[in-house]
């Protein structure tokens, strides 16, 4: 039987990514262009992100095919992120994917970006055991989901306010660490005392699996204000970073492990940029070891926004046959996609 070769396209936010995945398993090429221009503005500027995707995509697709060693006509399908995300950025990706697939006479499917994060660990770790708990933590989302297979999701929890990565980015900005703030804050935290400040663990005593990070951000601001005007000393910044990180990791880990224990999970899968966090990895590694539970964390390129995970979910969708027009509809919010069901579908 001839190979299935799916071109994956991801343009939901500020990373342009293209991948070629063969037979749902073999990543033949994978390119990610992080749009550095947003650093100048301290956050993602939607209009600039959409323009940059438009400029980058044609050359990146050409290059991805070259690296994969295949010609366009050897592709058997195209998969593109269609939701959730910045509408202008999503429209660029979907319009490109539709035109490209039309020109080649091959099918195109729209992929839910969060569903792709739920399964990204599969690319390196193989098929998960079910049921699994998946924690997706990024700049836009903090989602805790029970996954019983492809398309079988029970939404357990989400953030009530800021996403975990958003809290990192905002606190990092206050500490003068630039954007995106997660990686430098994580690095700085390694040099500080995590017990220096007793930052709140919101919702800790409440049952359930939801997260909240906005109070934590305010608590950091209050501590800094009490220390007088900037610049702050390096040891103070490191202590604030370490204490902030301890609170975030504690919030994420307690809720995740509660879900693991309550739901009898047989694997824990992570996804999203915050899954790169050193503190979170260490804590979950120790807890999963104690439970003899497989912890499946993708490598950093596959944690962050990437087209490989889009091609993976796209391959599964293509196996199911043609999608209707609604499958390619661009939608900004996760809620509107109908994926995040809180009772079994
Ligand atoms: O998944 P991602 O690349 O894009 C979104 O869909 O948002 O996640 C980016 C987010 C940013 O908020 C970034 O600060 C955060 O992930 N991040 C981290 C780390 N690396 C990236 N947060 C904490 N620790 C890290 N090591
Ligand atoms: Zn993402």
XYZ file of C-alpha atoms and ligand atoms in Angstrom:
372
model
C 0.000 0.000 0.000
C 1.339 3.439 -0.836
C 2.306 5.836 1.949
C 0.084 8.541 3.368
C 1.942 11.827 3.453
C 0.212 14.688 5.198
C 1.331 18.288 5.063
C 0.578 19.973 8.415
C 0.196 23.750 8.728
C 0.016 25.671 12.018
C -0.613 29.439 12.138
C -2.907 29.905 15.143
C -0.797 32.482 16.967
C 2.724 33.799 16.439
C 4.580 30.661 15.329
C 4.487 29.629 11.685
C 5.061 25.897 11.381
C 4.965 23.325 8.593
C 5.514 19.563 8.784
C 5.347 16.462 6.616
C 4.165 13.354 8.457
C 4.210 9.932 6.834
C 1.738 7.217 7.770
C 0.775 9.041 10.969
C 4.129 8.181 12.548
C 7.204 9.261 10.686
C 8.050 12.954 10.797
C 9.807 13.536 7.479
C 10.313 17.273 8.060
C 9.285 19.863 10.618
C 9.951 23.617 10.482
C 9.004 26.202 13.086
C 9.569 29.934 12.597
C 9.011 31.865 15.816
C 8.049 35.406 14.831
C 10.593 37.413 16.808
C 9.119 40.756 15.735
C 6.547 40.587 18.581
C 9.335 40.956 21.161
C 9.524 44.621 20.219
C 5.948 45.102 21.449
C 6.107 42.898 24.555
C 3.299 40.682 23.260
C 1.738 39.263 20.107
C 0.344 41.882 17.681
C -2.408 40.014 15.755
C -2.197 42.043 12.542
C 1.584 41.598 12.323
C 1.296 37.886 13.103
C -1.157 37.329 10.226
C 1.048 39.223 7.764
C 4.126 37.300 8.837
C 2.347 33.938 8.362
C 1.388 35.036 4.846
C 4.969 35.960 4.017
C 6.528 32.852 5.551
C 4.222 30.031 4.457
C 5.096 29.589 0.736
C 8.847 29.328 1.325
C 8.410 27.155 4.415
C 6.188 24.669 2.579
C 8.725 24.476 -0.275
C 11.535 23.912 2.190
C 9.597 21.310 4.220
C 8.968 19.282 1.058
C 12.628 19.552 0.066
C 13.749 18.366 3.499
C 11.231 15.517 3.386
C 12.607 14.579 -0.044
C 9.184 14.472 -1.678
C 7.431 16.336 -4.496
C 4.103 18.153 -3.916
C 2.169 15.563 -5.932
C 3.339 12.848 -3.510
C 1.316 14.445 -0.707
C -1.964 12.659 0.055
C -3.606 15.327 2.244
C -3.276 18.687 3.962
C -4.100 19.368 7.644
C -4.401 22.894 8.995
C -5.224 24.418 12.379
C -8.648 26.016 12.110
C -9.366 26.840 15.805
C -8.897 28.199 18.416
C -6.560 31.143 17.935
C -6.192 34.596 16.408
C -8.751 34.811 13.625
C -6.522 36.679 11.162
C -3.709 34.159 11.652
C -6.035 31.172 11.342
C -7.590 32.571 8.153
C -4.166 32.850 6.512
C -3.340 29.202 7.308
C -6.730 27.830 6.273
C -6.882 29.852 3.032
C -3.363 28.727 2.123
C -4.121 25.075 2.940
C -7.350 25.047 0.941
C -5.733 26.590 -2.117
C -2.711 24.288 -1.912
C -4.849 21.159 -1.552
C -7.188 22.297 -4.345
C -4.259 22.813 -6.711
C -2.996 19.291 -5.966
C -6.452 17.687 -6.009
C -6.044 16.221 -2.518
C -8.263 16.491 0.601
C -7.790 19.156 3.281
C -8.937 18.870 6.910
C -9.239 21.478 9.675
C -7.701 20.556 13.044
C -8.490 21.808 16.534
C -5.235 23.151 17.981
C -6.038 22.039 21.537
C -6.912 18.536 20.364
C -3.522 18.477 18.632
C -1.764 19.470 21.896
C -3.670 16.677 23.709
C -2.020 14.092 21.442
C 1.386 15.635 20.682
C 3.199 13.210 23.031
C 2.175 10.361 20.693
C 4.690 11.538 18.078
C 7.642 10.546 20.270
C 6.144 8.191 22.847
C 3.800 6.126 20.675
C 0.165 5.423 21.452
C -0.939 6.278 24.978
C -2.634 3.961 27.414
C -6.258 4.936 28.093
C -7.774 6.573 29.948
C -5.072 9.213 30.117
C -5.093 12.601 31.763
C -3.784 15.352 29.500
C -2.613 18.705 30.789
C -2.283 21.387 28.102
C -0.671 24.547 29.412
C 0.253 27.372 27.070
C 0.054 31.134 26.623
C -3.654 30.924 25.851
C -4.854 27.776 27.635
C -4.709 25.696 30.801
C -6.809 22.603 30.157
C -7.140 19.371 32.095
C -8.792 16.601 30.076
C -9.538 12.909 30.438
C -8.705 11.303 27.104
C -10.020 7.823 26.309
C -8.827 7.718 22.704
C -8.933 9.909 19.610
C -12.091 12.042 19.749
C -13.063 10.784 23.238
C -12.631 13.646 25.693
C -14.066 14.617 29.049
C -13.172 18.191 29.987
C -12.296 18.224 33.666
C -10.927 21.718 34.214
C -9.765 24.986 32.683
C -8.450 28.264 33.947
C -11.044 30.640 35.352
C -8.953 33.675 34.379
C -5.375 33.836 33.013
C -3.673 30.881 31.344
C -0.521 29.565 33.048
C 1.768 30.849 30.276
C 0.006 34.211 30.315
C 0.739 34.495 34.067
C 4.400 33.682 33.342
C 4.532 36.307 30.589
C 2.901 39.009 32.723
C 5.034 38.356 35.809
C 8.179 38.155 33.657
C 7.338 41.558 32.196
C 7.135 43.028 35.713
C 10.494 41.458 36.526
C 11.972 43.017 33.363
C 12.636 39.666 31.678
C 11.184 40.366 28.207
C 8.734 38.358 26.080
C 7.932 35.498 26.026
C 8.665 35.387 29.734
C 8.325 31.675 30.570
C 11.834 30.479 29.663
C 13.823 33.327 31.361
C 11.586 33.227 34.447
C 12.037 29.454 34.691
C 15.833 29.893 34.423
C 15.896 32.676 37.022
C 13.761 30.606 39.421
C 16.580 28.029 39.596
C 18.721 30.591 41.468
C 16.120 31.709 44.019
C 14.475 30.442 47.187
C 11.001 29.007 46.449
C 9.962 29.584 50.077
C 11.040 33.267 50.180
C 7.471 34.479 49.529
C 4.282 32.626 50.372
C 2.308 33.306 47.205
C -1.325 32.116 47.106
C -2.450 28.771 45.676
C -5.927 29.816 44.434
C -8.776 27.260 44.552
C -6.540 24.830 46.401
C -9.144 23.861 48.976
C -11.942 23.785 46.401
C -12.930 20.436 44.890
C -12.658 20.054 41.137
C -9.958 20.665 38.610
C -10.090 24.330 37.606
C -7.137 26.710 37.775
C -6.816 30.400 38.590
C -3.667 32.474 38.163
C -4.700 36.119 38.187
C -4.535 36.457 42.016
C -0.998 35.159 41.917
C -0.004 37.820 39.419
C -1.479 40.500 41.705
C 0.347 39.034 44.736
C 3.666 39.315 42.871
C 2.899 42.946 42.000
C 2.102 43.688 45.675
C 5.400 42.188 46.866
C 7.385 44.177 44.296
C 5.611 47.414 45.218
C 6.475 46.824 48.884
C 10.154 46.556 47.864
C 10.221 50.097 46.458
C 10.850 51.291 42.909
C 12.914 49.252 40.405
C 15.652 48.299 39.645
C 15.467 45.299 41.979
C 18.471 43.305 43.131
C 19.246 40.021 41.364
C 18.699 37.923 44.541
C 15.282 39.541 45.116
C 14.236 38.894 41.501
C 15.385 35.278 41.758
C 13.453 34.768 45.009
C 10.273 36.237 43.509
C 10.708 34.055 40.401
C 11.308 30.890 42.454
C 8.347 31.562 44.774
C 6.065 32.372 41.831
C 7.143 29.214 40.032
C 6.567 27.120 43.170
C 2.992 28.441 43.390
C 2.212 27.822 39.685
C 3.728 24.343 39.728
C 1.874 23.503 42.922
C -1.458 24.649 41.443
C -0.937 22.737 38.195
C 0.408 19.597 39.854
C -2.197 19.279 42.630
C -5.105 19.577 40.197
C -3.491 17.245 37.651
C -2.676 14.570 40.223
C -6.144 14.840 41.720
C -7.522 14.087 38.253
C -5.052 11.219 37.767
C -6.075 9.611 41.065
C -9.833 10.274 40.820
C -10.133 9.037 37.247
C -7.813 6.031 37.490
C -5.579 7.338 34.700
C -3.121 4.949 33.053
C -0.893 7.684 31.604
C -0.259 11.404 32.001
C 0.312 13.371 28.787
C 1.572 16.949 28.716
C 1.428 19.589 25.990
C 1.793 23.339 25.457
C 4.750 25.664 25.967
C 4.553 25.604 29.780
C 5.108 21.830 29.675
C 8.771 22.790 29.018
C 8.923 24.214 32.548
C 11.704 22.667 34.600
C 9.870 22.908 37.923
C 6.683 21.341 36.532
C 8.587 18.499 34.895
C 10.546 17.702 38.066
C 7.457 17.709 40.273
C 5.390 15.548 37.926
C 8.292 13.167 37.294
C 8.602 12.505 41.033
C 4.842 12.109 41.542
C 4.410 9.822 38.519
C 7.391 7.696 39.558
C 5.771 7.204 42.973
C 2.540 6.082 41.237
C 4.326 3.984 38.597
C 2.448 6.029 36.000
C 3.898 6.743 32.534
C 4.599 10.483 32.207
C 4.743 11.479 28.545
C 6.206 14.933 27.959
C 7.038 15.911 24.373
C 10.420 17.445 23.573
C 10.345 21.289 23.645
C 9.643 21.689 19.895
C 6.595 19.447 20.195
C 5.368 21.051 23.452
C 5.169 24.491 21.864
C 2.979 25.341 18.876
C 3.972 23.089 16.000
C 2.645 21.626 12.762
C 3.713 18.036 13.521
C 0.880 17.610 16.029
C -1.531 19.174 13.518
C -0.424 16.696 10.849
C -0.866 13.852 13.359
C -4.484 14.670 14.223
C -5.076 15.556 10.551
C -3.880 12.062 9.530
C -6.417 10.469 11.861
C -9.187 12.718 10.521
C -8.249 11.958 6.919
C -8.474 8.228 7.688
C -12.093 8.811 8.680
C -12.919 10.146 5.226
C -13.817 13.571 3.816
C -14.728 16.412 6.167
C -17.635 18.737 5.503
C -17.219 22.524 5.094
C -17.800 23.142 8.828
C -14.559 21.299 9.540
C -12.632 24.166 7.978
C -14.525 26.971 9.660
C -12.215 29.370 11.507
C -13.202 29.809 15.157
C -11.437 31.971 17.744
C -12.446 30.389 21.043
C -12.206 26.831 22.304
C -15.735 26.993 23.757
C -17.228 27.684 20.322
C -15.551 24.623 18.824
C -17.608 22.282 21.007
C -14.532 20.193 21.859
C -14.476 21.036 25.556
C -17.435 18.935 26.700
C -17.785 18.515 30.438
C -19.855 15.358 30.205
C -19.193 12.342 27.963
C -20.106 12.981 24.302
O 2.195 26.468 23.372
P 2.915 27.772 23.189
O 4.191 27.777 22.394
O 1.990 28.826 22.487
C 0.684 29.066 22.836
O -0.215 28.380 22.282
O 0.487 29.944 23.705
O 3.155 28.380 24.640
C 3.816 29.601 24.828
C 3.760 29.915 26.309
C 4.290 31.307 26.621
O 3.388 31.920 27.524
C 5.636 31.013 27.281
O 6.025 32.018 28.215
C 5.359 29.696 27.966
O 4.569 28.977 27.055
N 6.594 28.950 28.266
C 6.998 28.641 29.514
C 8.244 27.968 29.381
N 8.538 27.877 28.045
C 7.501 28.472 27.381
N 6.439 28.885 30.706
C 7.099 28.464 31.804
N 8.297 27.832 31.758
C 8.899 27.558 30.583
N 10.085 26.916 30.548
Zn -0.719 26.035 21.552
